[in-house]
Amino acid sequence: QVQLVESGGGLVQAGGSLRLSCVPSVSIFSIKGMAWYRQAPGKQRELVARITSGDNTNYADSVKGRFTISADNAKKLVYLQMNSVKPEDTAVYYCNADLKIRPWSDFTNFWGQGTQVTVSS
């Protein structure tokens, strides 16, 4: 079964750094529209950062200047570098992307299972 697999979450002190990674669980033909979302307890899921196939990026105002999204298109990997983290960054972080499994397939949107990030004050 095809899915996105996140890793890199954990417990970090305020001001510290984490790097999240996301990769498809199986070999795929192409990936686009890669993004990271997060959901804190009692809140709606929100977009954190997005990167296009042309490497254009956009960020939530709350993370601008602290988080960086990047992609390795050859390895079909997407990263989220989180610097100067704050307690309010605590959430489950989800990877999202459009995957083309085979050359003849359409792009289909997939979500990862989520990885917990907890920032202590």
Coordinates of C-alpha atoms in Angstrom, one line a residue:
Q1 CA 0.0 0.0 0.0
V2 CA 1.4 3.4 -1.0
Q3 CA 1.7 5.9 1.7
L4 CA 3.9 8.8 2.8
V5 CA 6.2 8.0 5.8
E6 CA 7.4 10.8 8.0
S7 CA 10.3 10.7 10.5
G8 CA 12.4 13.0 12.6
G9 CA 9.8 14.1 15.2
G10 CA 10.5 14.1 18.9
L11 CA 11.0 16.2 22.0
V12 CA 13.1 19.3 21.7
Q13 CA 13.8 22.3 24.0
A14 CA 12.6 25.8 22.9
G15 CA 15.2 27.4 20.7
G16 CA 16.4 24.1 19.4
S17 CA 16.2 22.4 16.0
L18 CA 14.6 19.4 14.3
R19 CA 14.5 18.1 10.8
L20 CA 11.5 16.2 9.6
S21 CA 11.7 13.9 6.5
C22 CA 9.0 12.4 4.3
V23 CA 9.3 9.7 1.7
P24 CA 6.9 7.5 -0.2
S25 CA 6.7 3.9 1.1
V26 CA 7.3 2.4 -2.3
S27 CA 9.1 3.4 -5.4
I28 CA 7.1 5.9 -7.5
F29 CA 7.4 7.6 -10.8
S30 CA 6.9 11.3 -9.8
I31 CA 6.0 13.6 -6.9
K32 CA 4.7 17.1 -6.8
G33 CA 2.9 19.6 -4.6
M34 CA 4.8 18.6 -1.5
A35 CA 3.8 20.3 1.8
W36 CA 3.9 20.0 5.5
Y37 CA 0.8 20.5 7.7
R38 CA 0.4 20.4 11.5
Q39 CA -2.4 19.9 13.9
A40 CA -2.1 20.9 17.6
P41 CA -4.6 19.5 20.2
G42 CA -8.0 21.1 19.8
K43 CA -7.0 23.0 16.7
Q44 CA -7.6 22.5 13.0
R45 CA -4.9 21.2 10.7
E46 CA -3.0 24.1 9.2
L47 CA -0.5 24.5 6.3
V48 CA 3.1 25.0 7.5
A49 CA 5.0 25.1 4.3
R50 CA 4.7 24.1 0.6
I51 CA 7.2 23.6 -2.2
T52 CA 6.4 23.3 -5.9
S53 CA 8.2 21.4 -8.5
G54 CA 9.9 24.6 -9.5
D55 CA 11.2 25.0 -6.0
N56 CA 8.9 27.9 -5.2
T57 CA 8.1 27.9 -1.5
N58 CA 5.5 29.5 0.8
Y59 CA 5.2 29.5 4.6
A60 CA 2.7 30.2 7.3
D61 CA 3.5 33.6 8.8
S62 CA 4.1 31.9 12.2
V63 CA 7.1 29.9 10.9
K64 CA 8.6 32.3 8.3
G65 CA 12.3 32.8 9.0
R66 CA 12.5 29.7 11.2
F67 CA 11.4 26.8 9.1
T68 CA 12.7 25.7 5.7
I69 CA 11.1 23.2 3.3
S70 CA 13.2 21.5 0.7
A71 CA 13.0 18.6 -1.6
D72 CA 15.2 16.0 -3.2
N73 CA 13.3 15.3 -6.4
A74 CA 15.6 12.4 -7.4
K75 CA 15.0 10.6 -4.1
K76 CA 11.4 11.7 -3.8
L77 CA 12.2 13.2 -0.4
V78 CA 10.8 16.3 1.3
Y79 CA 12.3 17.9 4.4
L80 CA 11.2 20.4 6.9
Q81 CA 14.1 22.0 8.8
M82 CA 12.7 23.6 12.0
N83 CA 15.0 26.1 13.8
S84 CA 14.4 28.3 16.8
V85 CA 11.4 26.2 17.7
K86 CA 8.8 27.5 20.2
P87 CA 6.3 25.7 22.5
E88 CA 3.5 26.8 20.2
D89 CA 5.1 24.7 17.4
T90 CA 4.1 21.6 19.4
A91 CA 1.8 19.5 17.1
V92 CA 1.5 16.4 15.0
Y93 CA 3.2 17.2 11.7
Y94 CA 1.9 15.7 8.5
C95 CA 3.4 15.3 5.1
N96 CA 1.2 15.7 2.0
A97 CA 2.0 15.3 -1.7
D98 CA 0.6 14.3 -5.0
L99 CA 2.1 11.0 -6.2
K100 CA 2.2 9.5 -9.7
I101 CA 2.8 5.8 -9.0
R102 CA 3.5 4.7 -12.6
P103 CA 4.1 6.7 -15.8
W104 CA 0.5 6.0 -16.9
S105 CA -1.1 6.8 -13.6
D106 CA -2.8 10.1 -12.6
F107 CA -1.5 12.1 -9.7
T108 CA -3.2 11.1 -6.4
N109 CA -3.0 13.1 -3.2
F110 CA -1.6 11.2 -0.2
W111 CA -1.1 12.0 3.5
G112 CA 1.4 10.6 5.9
Q113 CA 0.5 9.1 9.3
G114 CA 2.0 12.1 11.2
T115 CA 5.0 12.6 13.5
Q116 CA 4.7 14.2 16.9
V117 CA 6.8 17.3 17.6
T118 CA 6.9 18.5 21.2
V119 CA 8.7 21.7 22.2
S120 CA 9.4 22.1 25.9
S121 CA 9.8 25.6 27.4

